[in-house]
Amino acid sequence: SQTIHQWPATLVQPVGSPLSLECTVEGTSNPNLYWYRQAAGRGLQLLFYSVGIGQISSEVPQNLSASRPQDRQFILSSKKLLLSDSGFYLCAWSVALTEAFFGQGTRLTVV
Amino acid sequence: EDKVVQSPLSLVVHEGDTVTLNCSYEVTNFRSLLWYKQEKKAPTFLFMLTSSGIEKKSGRLSSILDKKELFSILNITATQTGDSAIYLCAASVAAPYNNNDMRFGAGTRLTVKP
């Protein structure tokens, strides 16, 4: 069966520090991968999606970036965090036209 | 601009009550409507609706889509405290490479009191 791992679960980082959140999927090949952010009281906002290794599409301009070095690995990064980057980050995967399945999320607090 | 609006934003009921959660959408290249339940962390999938007027059921939960009026409802009958969660609605839009691009609403926070 397919599983998705996302870590870390919580992170507190100072403003200006770098960020790296990792997500891996098991049990499926060539999944579509997504990074979402959920701000308090708001819906999930799609940040990045990837349909294959090295293929990244950005939905929202920001100081975050994403990379997909391997088929089932998706990384969210930043060189310098801003206060406004605080939020709950969710990784998800899907295959073709199916529903998406989510990881457990990372609660990021930028101080 | 794509828009998915859920109502109410929050709802408090007592066990045994029936609730109806609403989701309206205005998106380009609509493909399907999805409902998720988010209790603590990861949203868990409930339903995917593609055709109008066909009710999907899972236990006490049911959902239906109206593609003409661009809305969906999620019904929960005989609510239990375990139904307390944020319910998220998402409109899936057709995107390149069969990508499942979803636009989420803000969610409805349901609290079921004993």
Coordinates of N, CA and C in Angstrom, one line a residue:
Chain A
S1 N 0.8 -1.2 0.0 CA 0.0 0.0 0.0 C 0.9 1.2 0.0
Q2 N 0.3 2.3 -0.4 CA 1.0 3.6 -0.5 C 1.1 4.3 0.8
T3 N 2.2 4.9 1.1 CA 2.3 5.7 2.3 C 3.1 6.9 1.9
I4 N 2.9 8.0 2.7 CA 3.6 9.2 2.5 C 4.2 9.7 3.8
H5 N 5.5 10.1 3.8 CA 6.2 10.5 5.0 C 6.6 11.9 4.8
Q6 N 6.3 12.7 5.9 CA 6.7 14.1 5.8 C 7.4 14.4 7.1
W7 N 8.5 15.2 7.1 CA 9.1 15.6 8.3 C 9.9 16.9 8.1
P8 N 10.2 17.6 9.2 CA 9.8 17.2 10.6 C 8.3 17.6 10.8
A9 N 7.8 17.2 12.0 CA 6.4 17.4 12.3 C 6.2 18.9 12.8
T10 N 7.2 19.4 13.5 CA 7.2 20.8 13.9 C 8.5 21.4 13.8
L11 N 8.6 22.7 13.5 CA 9.8 23.3 13.3 C 9.7 24.8 13.7
V12 N 10.6 25.3 14.5 CA 10.7 26.7 14.9 C 12.0 27.2 14.4
Q13 N 11.9 28.2 13.5 CA 13.1 28.7 12.9 C 13.2 30.3 13.0
P14 N 14.3 30.8 13.1 CA 14.4 32.3 13.2 C 14.3 32.9 11.8
V15 N 13.8 34.1 11.7 CA 13.8 34.9 10.5 C 15.1 34.9 9.8
G16 N 15.2 34.7 8.5 CA 16.4 34.7 7.8 C 17.1 33.4 7.7
S17 N 16.7 32.4 8.4 CA 17.3 31.1 8.4 C 16.8 30.3 7.2
P18 N 17.6 29.3 6.8 CA 17.1 28.5 5.7 C 16.1 27.4 6.1
L19 N 15.4 26.8 5.1 CA 14.4 25.9 5.4 C 14.5 24.7 4.5
S20 N 14.3 23.5 5.0 CA 14.2 22.3 4.1 C 13.2 21.3 4.8
L21 N 12.1 21.1 4.1 CA 11.1 20.2 4.5 C 11.1 19.0 3.4
E22 N 11.0 17.8 3.9 CA 11.1 16.7 3.0 C 9.9 15.8 3.0
C23 N 9.6 15.3 1.9 CA 8.4 14.4 1.8 C 8.8 13.3 0.9
T24 N 8.5 12.0 1.3 CA 8.7 10.9 0.4 C 7.5 10.0 0.4
V25 N 7.3 9.4 -0.7 CA 6.2 8.5 -1.0 C 6.7 7.1 -1.2
E26 N 5.9 6.1 -0.7 CA 6.3 4.7 -0.9 C 5.1 4.0 -1.5
G27 N 5.4 3.0 -2.3 CA 4.3 2.1 -2.8 C 3.7 2.6 -4.1
T28 N 4.3 3.6 -4.8 CA 3.7 4.0 -6.0 C 4.8 4.6 -6.9
S29 N 4.6 4.6 -8.2 CA 5.7 5.1 -9.1 C 5.1 6.3 -9.8
N30 N 6.0 7.2 -10.1 CA 5.7 8.4 -10.9 C 4.4 9.1 -10.4
P31 N 4.4 9.4 -9.1 CA 3.2 10.1 -8.6 C 3.3 11.6 -8.9
N32 N 2.2 12.3 -8.9 CA 2.2 13.7 -8.9 C 2.4 14.1 -7.4
L33 N 3.2 15.1 -7.2 CA 3.5 15.5 -5.8 C 3.2 17.0 -5.7
Y34 N 2.7 17.3 -4.5 CA 2.3 18.7 -4.2 C 2.8 19.2 -2.8
W35 N 3.0 20.5 -2.8 CA 3.2 21.2 -1.5 C 2.0 22.2 -1.3
Y36 N 1.3 22.1 -0.2 CA 0.3 23.0 0.2 C 0.7 23.7 1.5
R37 N 0.2 24.9 1.6 CA 0.3 25.6 2.9 C -1.1 26.0 3.4
Q38 N -1.3 25.8 4.7 CA -2.6 26.1 5.3 C -2.3 27.1 6.4
A39 N -2.7 28.3 6.2 CA -2.6 29.4 7.2 C -3.8 29.3 8.1
A40 N -3.7 29.8 9.3 CA -4.8 29.8 10.3 C -6.1 30.3 9.7
G41 N -7.1 29.5 9.8 CA -8.4 30.0 9.3 C -8.6 30.1 7.8
R42 N -7.7 29.5 7.1 CA -7.8 29.6 5.7 C -7.6 28.2 5.0
G43 N -8.0 28.1 3.8 CA -8.0 26.8 3.1 C -6.6 26.5 2.7
L44 N -6.4 25.4 2.1 CA -5.1 24.9 1.6 C -4.8 25.7 0.4
Q45 N -3.6 26.2 0.3 CA -3.1 27.0 -0.8 C -2.0 26.1 -1.5
L46 N -2.2 25.9 -2.8 CA -1.2 25.1 -3.5 C 0.0 26.0 -3.8
L47 N 1.2 25.5 -3.4 CA 2.4 26.2 -3.6 C 3.2 25.7 -4.8
F48 N 3.4 24.4 -4.8 CA 4.1 23.8 -5.9 C 3.5 22.4 -6.3
Y49 N 3.7 22.0 -7.5 CA 3.3 20.7 -7.9 C 4.4 20.2 -8.9
S50 N 4.5 18.8 -8.9 CA 5.5 18.2 -9.8 C 4.9 17.0 -10.4
V51 N 5.1 16.8 -11.7 CA 4.6 15.7 -12.4 C 5.8 14.7 -12.7
G52 N 7.0 15.0 -12.4 CA 8.1 14.1 -12.6 C 9.4 14.7 -12.1
I53 N 10.4 13.9 -12.1 CA 11.7 14.3 -11.6 C 12.2 15.6 -12.3
G54 N 12.5 16.6 -11.4 CA 13.0 17.8 -12.0 C 12.0 18.7 -12.6
Q55 N 10.7 18.3 -12.6 CA 9.7 19.2 -13.1 C 8.9 19.8 -12.0
I56 N 9.0 21.1 -11.8 CA 8.3 21.8 -10.8 C 7.5 22.9 -11.3
S57 N 6.3 23.1 -10.9 CA 5.5 24.2 -11.3 C 5.1 25.0 -10.0
S58 N 5.2 26.3 -10.1 CA 4.9 27.1 -9.0 C 3.6 27.8 -9.2
E59 N 2.8 27.8 -8.1 CA 1.5 28.5 -8.2 C 1.5 29.9 -7.7
V60 N 2.4 30.1 -6.7 CA 2.3 31.4 -6.0 C 3.8 31.9 -5.9
P61 N 4.0 33.1 -6.4 CA 5.4 33.7 -6.3 C 5.7 33.9 -4.8
Q62 N 6.9 33.6 -4.4 CA 7.3 33.7 -3.0 C 8.7 33.4 -2.8
N63 N 9.2 33.4 -1.6 CA 10.6 33.1 -1.4 C 10.8 31.6 -1.1
L64 N 9.9 30.8 -1.4 CA 10.0 29.3 -1.3 C 10.4 28.7 -2.6
S65 N 11.0 27.6 -2.6 CA 11.3 26.8 -3.8 C 11.1 25.3 -3.5
A66 N 10.9 24.6 -4.6 CA 10.7 23.1 -4.4 C 11.6 22.4 -5.4
S67 N 12.0 21.2 -5.0 CA 12.8 20.3 -5.9 C 12.4 18.9 -5.8
R68 N 12.6 18.2 -6.8 CA 12.2 16.7 -6.9 C 13.4 16.0 -7.4
P69 N 14.4 15.7 -6.5 CA 15.6 15.0 -6.9 C 15.4 13.5 -7.3
Q70 N 14.4 12.9 -6.8 CA 14.0 11.5 -7.1 C 12.6 11.4 -7.3
D71 N 12.2 10.3 -7.9 CA 10.8 10.1 -8.3 C 9.8 10.3 -7.2
R72 N 10.2 9.8 -6.0 CA 9.2 9.8 -4.9 C 9.7 10.7 -3.7
Q73 N 10.5 11.7 -4.1 CA 11.0 12.7 -3.0 C 10.7 14.1 -3.5
F74 N 10.1 14.9 -2.6 CA 9.8 16.2 -2.9 C 10.2 17.1 -1.7
I75 N 11.0 18.2 -2.0 CA 11.6 19.0 -1.0 C 11.1 20.4 -1.1
L76 N 10.8 21.0 0.0 CA 10.4 22.4 0.0 C 11.5 23.2 0.7
S77 N 12.0 24.2 0.1 CA 13.1 24.9 0.7 C 12.9 26.4 0.6
S78 N 13.7 27.1 1.5 CA 13.9 28.5 1.4 C 15.3 28.9 1.8
K79 N 15.8 29.9 1.2 CA 17.1 30.4 1.6 C 17.1 31.3 2.8
K80 N 16.0 32.1 2.9 CA 15.8 33.0 4.0 C 14.4 33.1 4.4
L81 N 14.0 32.6 5.5 CA 12.6 32.6 5.9 C 12.1 33.9 6.4
L82 N 10.8 34.2 6.1 CA 10.2 35.4 6.5 C 9.1 35.0 7.6
L83 N 8.7 36.0 8.4 CA 7.7 35.7 9.4 C 6.4 35.2 8.7
S84 N 6.1 35.7 7.5 CA 4.9 35.3 6.8 C 5.0 33.9 6.3
D85 N 6.1 33.3 6.4 CA 6.2 31.9 6.0 C 5.6 30.9 7.0
S86 N 5.3 31.4 8.2 CA 4.8 30.5 9.3 C 3.5 29.9 8.8
G87 N 3.2 28.7 9.1 CA 2.0 28.0 8.7 C 2.1 26.5 8.8
F88 N 1.1 25.8 8.3 CA 1.1 24.4 8.3 C 1.3 23.9 6.9
Y89 N 2.4 23.2 6.7 CA 2.7 22.8 5.3 C 2.4 21.3 5.1
L90 N 1.7 21.0 4.0 CA 1.3 19.6 3.8 C 1.8 19.2 2.4
C91 N 2.3 18.0 2.4 CA 2.8 17.4 1.2 C 1.7 16.4 0.8
A92 N 1.4 16.2 -0.5 CA 0.4 15.3 -1.0 C 0.9 14.6 -2.3
W93 N 0.2 13.5 -2.5 CA 0.5 12.8 -3.8 C -0.8 12.4 -4.4
S94 N -0.7 12.2 -5.7 CA -1.9 11.6 -6.5 C -1.4 11.0 -7.7
V95 N -2.2 10.1 -8.3 CA -1.9 9.5 -9.5 C -3.0 9.8 -10.5
A96 N -2.6 10.4 -11.6 CA -3.5 10.8 -12.7 C -4.7 11.5 -12.1
L97 N -5.9 11.0 -12.3 CA -7.2 11.7 -12.0 C -7.8 11.3 -10.6
T98 N -7.0 10.7 -9.8 CA -7.5 10.2 -8.5 C -7.4 11.4 -7.5
E99 N -8.0 11.1 -6.3 CA -7.9 12.1 -5.2 C -6.4 12.1 -4.7
A100 N -6.1 13.2 -4.0 CA -4.8 13.3 -3.4 C -4.8 12.8 -2.0
F101 N -3.6 12.3 -1.6 CA -3.4 11.8 -0.2 C -2.3 12.6 0.4
F102 N -2.6 13.0 1.7 CA -1.8 13.9 2.4 C -0.8 13.3 3.4
G103 N 0.3 13.9 3.6 CA 1.2 13.6 4.7 C 0.6 14.2 6.0
Q104 N 1.4 14.0 7.1 CA 0.9 14.5 8.4 C 1.2 16.0 8.6
G105 N 1.9 16.6 7.7 CA 2.1 18.0 7.8 C 3.3 18.4 8.7
T106 N 3.8 19.6 8.5 CA 4.8 20.3 9.3 C 4.3 21.6 9.7
R107 N 4.3 21.8 11.0 CA 3.9 23.1 11.6 C 5.2 23.9 11.7
L108 N 5.3 25.0 10.9 CA 6.5 25.8 10.9 C 6.1 27.2 11.5
T109 N 6.9 27.5 12.5 CA 6.8 28.8 13.2 C 8.1 29.6 13.0
V110 N 8.0 30.7 12.3 CA 9.2 31.6 12.1 C 9.1 32.7 13.2
V111 N 10.2 32.8 13.9 CA 10.3 33.7 15.0 C 11.3 34.8 14.8
Chain B
E1 N -10.5 34.5 -11.5 CA -9.8 33.8 -10.4 C -10.7 32.7 -9.8
D2 N -10.1 31.5 -9.7 CA -10.8 30.4 -9.1 C -11.2 30.6 -7.7
K3 N -12.4 30.2 -7.4 CA -12.9 30.4 -6.0 C -13.7 29.2 -5.5
V4 N -13.4 28.9 -4.3 CA -14.2 27.8 -3.6 C -14.6 28.4 -2.3
V5 N -15.9 28.4 -2.0 CA -16.4 29.0 -0.8 C -17.2 28.0 0.0
Q6 N -16.9 27.9 1.3 CA -17.6 26.9 2.1 C -18.4 27.7 3.2
S7 N -19.5 27.1 3.5 CA -20.3 27.7 4.6 C -21.0 26.6 5.4
P8 N -21.3 26.8 6.7 CA -20.8 27.9 7.4 C -19.3 27.7 7.7
L9 N -18.6 28.7 8.3 CA -17.2 28.6 8.6 C -17.1 27.7 9.8
S10 N -18.0 27.8 10.7 CA -18.0 27.0 11.9 C -19.4 26.6 12.3
L11 N -19.5 25.5 13.0 CA -20.8 25.0 13.4 C -20.7 24.2 14.7
V12 N -21.6 24.4 15.6 CA -21.6 23.7 16.9 C -22.9 23.0 17.0
V13 N -22.9 21.7 17.1 CA -24.2 20.9 17.2 C -24.0 19.9 18.4
H14 N -25.1 19.2 18.7 CA -25.1 18.2 19.7 C -25.2 16.8 19.1
E15 N -24.7 15.9 19.8 CA -24.7 14.5 19.3 C -26.1 14.1 18.8
G16 N -26.2 13.5 17.7 CA -27.5 13.1 17.2 C -28.1 14.0 16.2
D17 N -27.6 15.2 16.2 CA -28.1 16.2 15.2 C -27.6 15.8 13.8
T18 N -28.3 16.4 12.8 CA -27.9 16.2 11.4 C -27.4 17.6 10.9
V19 N -26.3 17.5 10.2 CA -25.7 18.8 9.7 C -25.5 18.7 8.2
T20 N -25.6 19.9 7.6 CA -25.4 20.0 6.1 C -24.3 21.1 5.9
L21 N -23.2 20.7 5.3 CA -22.1 21.6 5.0 C -22.2 21.9 3.5
N22 N -21.9 23.2 3.2 CA -22.1 23.7 1.8 C -20.7 24.1 1.2
C23 N -20.7 23.9 -0.1 CA -19.5 24.2 -0.8 C -19.9 24.7 -2.2
S24 N -19.6 26.0 -2.6 CA -19.8 26.5 -3.9 C -18.5 26.8 -4.6
Y25 N -18.5 26.7 -5.9 CA -17.2 26.8 -6.6 C -17.4 27.6 -7.9
E26 N -16.4 28.3 -8.2 CA -16.3 28.9 -9.5 C -14.8 28.7 -10.0
V27 N -14.6 27.7 -10.8 CA -13.3 27.4 -11.2 C -13.3 27.2 -12.7
T28 N -12.1 27.4 -13.3 CA -12.0 27.1 -14.8 C -11.6 25.7 -15.0
N29 N -12.2 25.0 -16.0 CA -11.8 23.6 -16.3 C -12.1 22.7 -15.1
F30 N -13.3 22.9 -14.5 CA -13.7 22.0 -13.4 C -13.7 20.5 -13.8
R31 N -13.2 19.7 -12.9 CA -13.2 18.3 -13.2 C -14.0 17.5 -12.2
S32 N -13.7 17.7 -10.9 CA -14.5 17.0 -9.9 C -14.4 17.8 -8.5
L33 N -15.3 17.4 -7.6 CA -15.4 18.0 -6.3 C -15.0 17.0 -5.3
L34 N -14.1 17.4 -4.4 CA -13.7 16.5 -3.3 C -14.0 17.0 -2.0
W35 N -14.3 16.1 -1.1 CA -14.4 16.4 0.4 C -13.4 15.7 1.2
Y36 N -12.8 16.4 2.1 CA -11.8 15.9 3.0 C -12.2 16.2 4.5
K37 N -11.8 15.3 5.4 CA -12.0 15.6 6.8 C -10.6 15.8 7.4
Q38 N -10.4 16.9 8.1 CA -9.1 17.1 8.8 C -9.3 17.2 10.3
E39 N -8.8 16.2 11.0 CA -9.0 16.2 12.4 C -7.8 16.9 13.1
K40 N -6.6 16.4 12.9 CA -5.5 17.1 13.6 C -4.4 17.5 12.5
K41 N -4.1 16.6 11.7 CA -3.0 17.0 10.8 C -3.4 16.7 9.3
A42 N -3.3 15.5 8.9 CA -3.5 15.2 7.5 C -4.9 15.1 7.1
P43 N -5.4 15.9 6.1 CA -6.8 15.7 5.6 C -6.9 14.3 5.1
T44 N -8.0 13.7 5.4 CA -8.3 12.3 4.9 C -9.5 12.4 3.9
F45 N -9.4 11.7 2.9 CA -10.3 11.7 1.8 C -11.7 11.1 2.2
L46 N -12.7 11.8 1.8 CA -14.1 11.3 2.0 C -14.8 10.9 0.7
F47 N -14.9 11.9 -0.2 CA -15.7 11.7 -1.4 C -15.0 12.4 -2.6
M48 N -15.2 11.8 -3.7 CA -14.9 12.5 -5.0 C -16.2 12.5 -5.8
L49 N -16.7 13.6 -6.3 CA -17.9 13.7 -7.0 C -17.6 14.3 -8.4
T50 N -18.0 13.6 -9.4 CA -17.8 14.0 -10.8 C -19.1 14.3 -11.5
S51 N -20.1 13.5 -11.2 CA -21.4 13.7 -11.9 C -22.4 14.4 -11.1
S52 N -23.3 15.1 -11.7 CA -24.3 15.8 -11.0 C -25.4 14.9 -10.6
G53 N -26.0 15.2 -9.4 CA -27.2 14.5 -9.0 C -27.0 13.1 -8.5
I54 N -25.8 12.6 -8.4 CA -25.6 11.2 -7.9 C -25.0 11.3 -6.5
E55 N -25.8 10.8 -5.6 CA -25.4 10.8 -4.2 C -24.3 9.8 -3.9
K56 N -23.3 10.2 -3.2 CA -22.3 9.2 -2.7 C -22.5 9.1 -1.2
K57 N -22.5 7.8 -0.7 CA -22.7 7.6 0.7 C -21.6 6.8 1.3
S58 N -21.3 7.1 2.6 CA -20.4 6.3 3.4 C -20.8 6.3 4.8
G59 N -21.5 5.3 5.2 CA -22.1 5.3 6.6 C -23.0 6.5 6.8
R60 N -22.7 7.3 7.8 CA -23.6 8.4 8.1 C -23.3 9.7 7.2
L61 N -22.3 9.6 6.4 CA -22.0 10.7 5.6 C -22.5 10.5 4.1
S62 N -22.9 11.6 3.5 CA -23.4 11.5 2.1 C -23.1 12.9 1.5
S63 N -22.9 12.8 0.2 CA -22.6 14.1 -0.5 C -23.2 14.0 -1.9
I64 N -23.5 15.2 -2.4 CA -24.0 15.3 -3.8 C -23.5 16.5 -4.4
L65 N -23.5 16.5 -5.8 CA -22.9 17.6 -6.5 C -24.0 18.1 -7.5
D66 N -24.0 19.5 -7.6 CA -24.9 20.1 -8.6 C -24.0 20.9 -9.5
K67 N -23.8 20.4 -10.7 CA -22.8 21.1 -11.6 C -23.5 22.3 -12.4
K68 N -24.8 22.3 -12.3 CA -25.5 23.4 -12.9 C -25.4 24.7 -12.0
E69 N -25.7 24.4 -10.8 CA -25.6 25.5 -9.8 C -24.3 25.7 -9.1
L70 N -23.3 24.8 -9.5 CA -21.9 24.9 -9.0 C -21.8 24.8 -7.5
F71 N -22.4 23.8 -6.9 CA -22.3 23.6 -5.5 C -22.4 22.1 -5.1
S72 N -21.9 21.9 -3.9 CA -22.0 20.5 -3.3 C -22.4 20.6 -1.9
I73 N -23.0 19.6 -1.4 CA -23.3 19.6 0.1 C -22.8 18.2 0.6
L74 N -22.4 18.3 1.9 CA -22.0 17.2 2.7 C -22.9 17.1 3.8
N75 N -23.6 15.9 3.9 CA -24.5 15.7 5.0 C -24.0 14.7 6.0
I76 N -24.2 15.0 7.3 CA -23.8 14.0 8.3 C -25.0 13.8 9.2
T77 N -25.5 12.6 9.3 CA -26.6 12.3 10.1 C -26.2 11.7 11.4
A78 N -27.0 11.8 12.4 CA -26.8 11.3 13.8 C -25.3 11.5 14.2
T79 N -25.0 12.8 14.2 CA -23.6 13.2 14.5 C -23.1 12.6 15.8
Q80 N -21.8 12.4 15.8 CA -21.1 11.9 17.0 C -19.9 12.8 17.3
T81 N -19.4 12.7 18.5 CA -18.3 13.6 18.9 C -17.1 13.4 18.0
G82 N -16.9 12.2 17.5 CA -15.8 11.8 16.6 C -15.9 12.5 15.2
D83 N -17.1 13.1 15.0 CA -17.2 13.8 13.7 C -16.6 15.2 13.8
S84 N -16.3 15.6 15.0 CA -15.7 17.0 15.2 C -14.4 17.1 14.4
A85 N -14.3 18.0 13.5 CA -13.2 18.2 12.6 C -13.4 19.4 11.7
I86 N -12.4 19.7 10.9 CA -12.6 20.7 9.8 C -12.9 19.9 8.6
Y87 N -13.9 20.3 7.9 CA -14.3 19.6 6.6 C -13.9 20.5 5.5
L88 N -13.1 20.0 4.6 CA -12.5 20.8 3.5 C -13.1 20.3 2.2
C89 N -13.5 21.3 1.4 CA -14.0 21.0 0.1 C -13.0 21.5 -0.9
A90 N -12.8 20.8 -2.0 CA -11.8 21.2 -3.0 C -12.4 20.9 -4.4
A91 N -12.1 21.8 -5.3 CA -12.5 21.6 -6.7 C -11.2 21.2 -7.5
S92 N -11.3 20.1 -8.1 CA -10.2 19.6 -8.9 C -10.4 20.2 -10.3
V93 N -9.3 20.8 -10.8 CA -9.3 21.4 -12.2 C -8.4 20.6 -13.1
A94 N -8.8 20.6 -14.3 CA -8.0 19.9 -15.4 C -6.7 20.7 -15.5
A95 N -5.6 20.0 -15.5 CA -4.3 20.6 -15.6 C -3.5 19.8 -16.5
P96 N -2.4 20.3 -17.0 CA -1.5 19.5 -17.9 C -1.0 18.3 -17.2
Y97 N -0.8 17.3 -18.0 CA -0.2 16.0 -17.6 C -1.1 15.2 -16.6
N98 N -2.4 15.4 -16.7 CA -3.4 14.8 -15.8 C -3.1 15.1 -14.4
N99 N -2.5 16.2 -14.1 CA -2.2 16.6 -12.8 C -3.5 16.9 -12.0
N100 N -3.6 16.5 -10.8 CA -4.8 16.7 -10.0 C -4.7 18.0 -9.2
D101 N -4.9 19.1 -9.9 CA -4.8 20.4 -9.3 C -6.0 20.8 -8.6
M102 N -5.9 21.0 -7.3 CA -7.1 21.2 -6.4 C -7.1 22.6 -5.8
R103 N -8.3 23.2 -5.9 CA -8.5 24.5 -5.2 C -9.4 24.3 -4.0
F104 N -8.8 24.6 -2.8 CA -9.5 24.3 -1.6 C -10.3 25.5 -1.1
G105 N -11.4 25.2 -0.4 CA -12.1 26.2 0.4 C -11.5 26.4 1.8
A106 N -12.0 27.3 2.5 CA -11.4 27.6 3.8 C -11.7 26.6 4.9
G107 N -12.8 25.8 4.6 CA -13.1 24.7 5.5 C -14.3 25.1 6.4
T108 N -15.0 24.1 6.9 CA -16.0 24.3 7.9 C -15.6 23.6 9.2
R109 N -15.5 24.3 10.3 CA -15.1 23.7 11.6 C -16.3 23.2 12.3
L110 N -16.5 21.9 12.3 CA -17.6 21.3 13.0 C -17.2 20.8 14.4
T111 N -18.0 21.2 15.4 CA -17.8 20.8 16.7 C -19.1 20.1 17.2
V112 N -19.0 18.8 17.6 CA -20.1 18.0 18.0 C -20.0 17.8 19.5
K113 N -21.0 18.4 20.3 CA -20.9 18.3 21.8 C -21.7 17.1 22.2
P114 N -21.2 16.5 23.3 CA -22.0 15.3 23.8 C -23.4 15.7 24.3

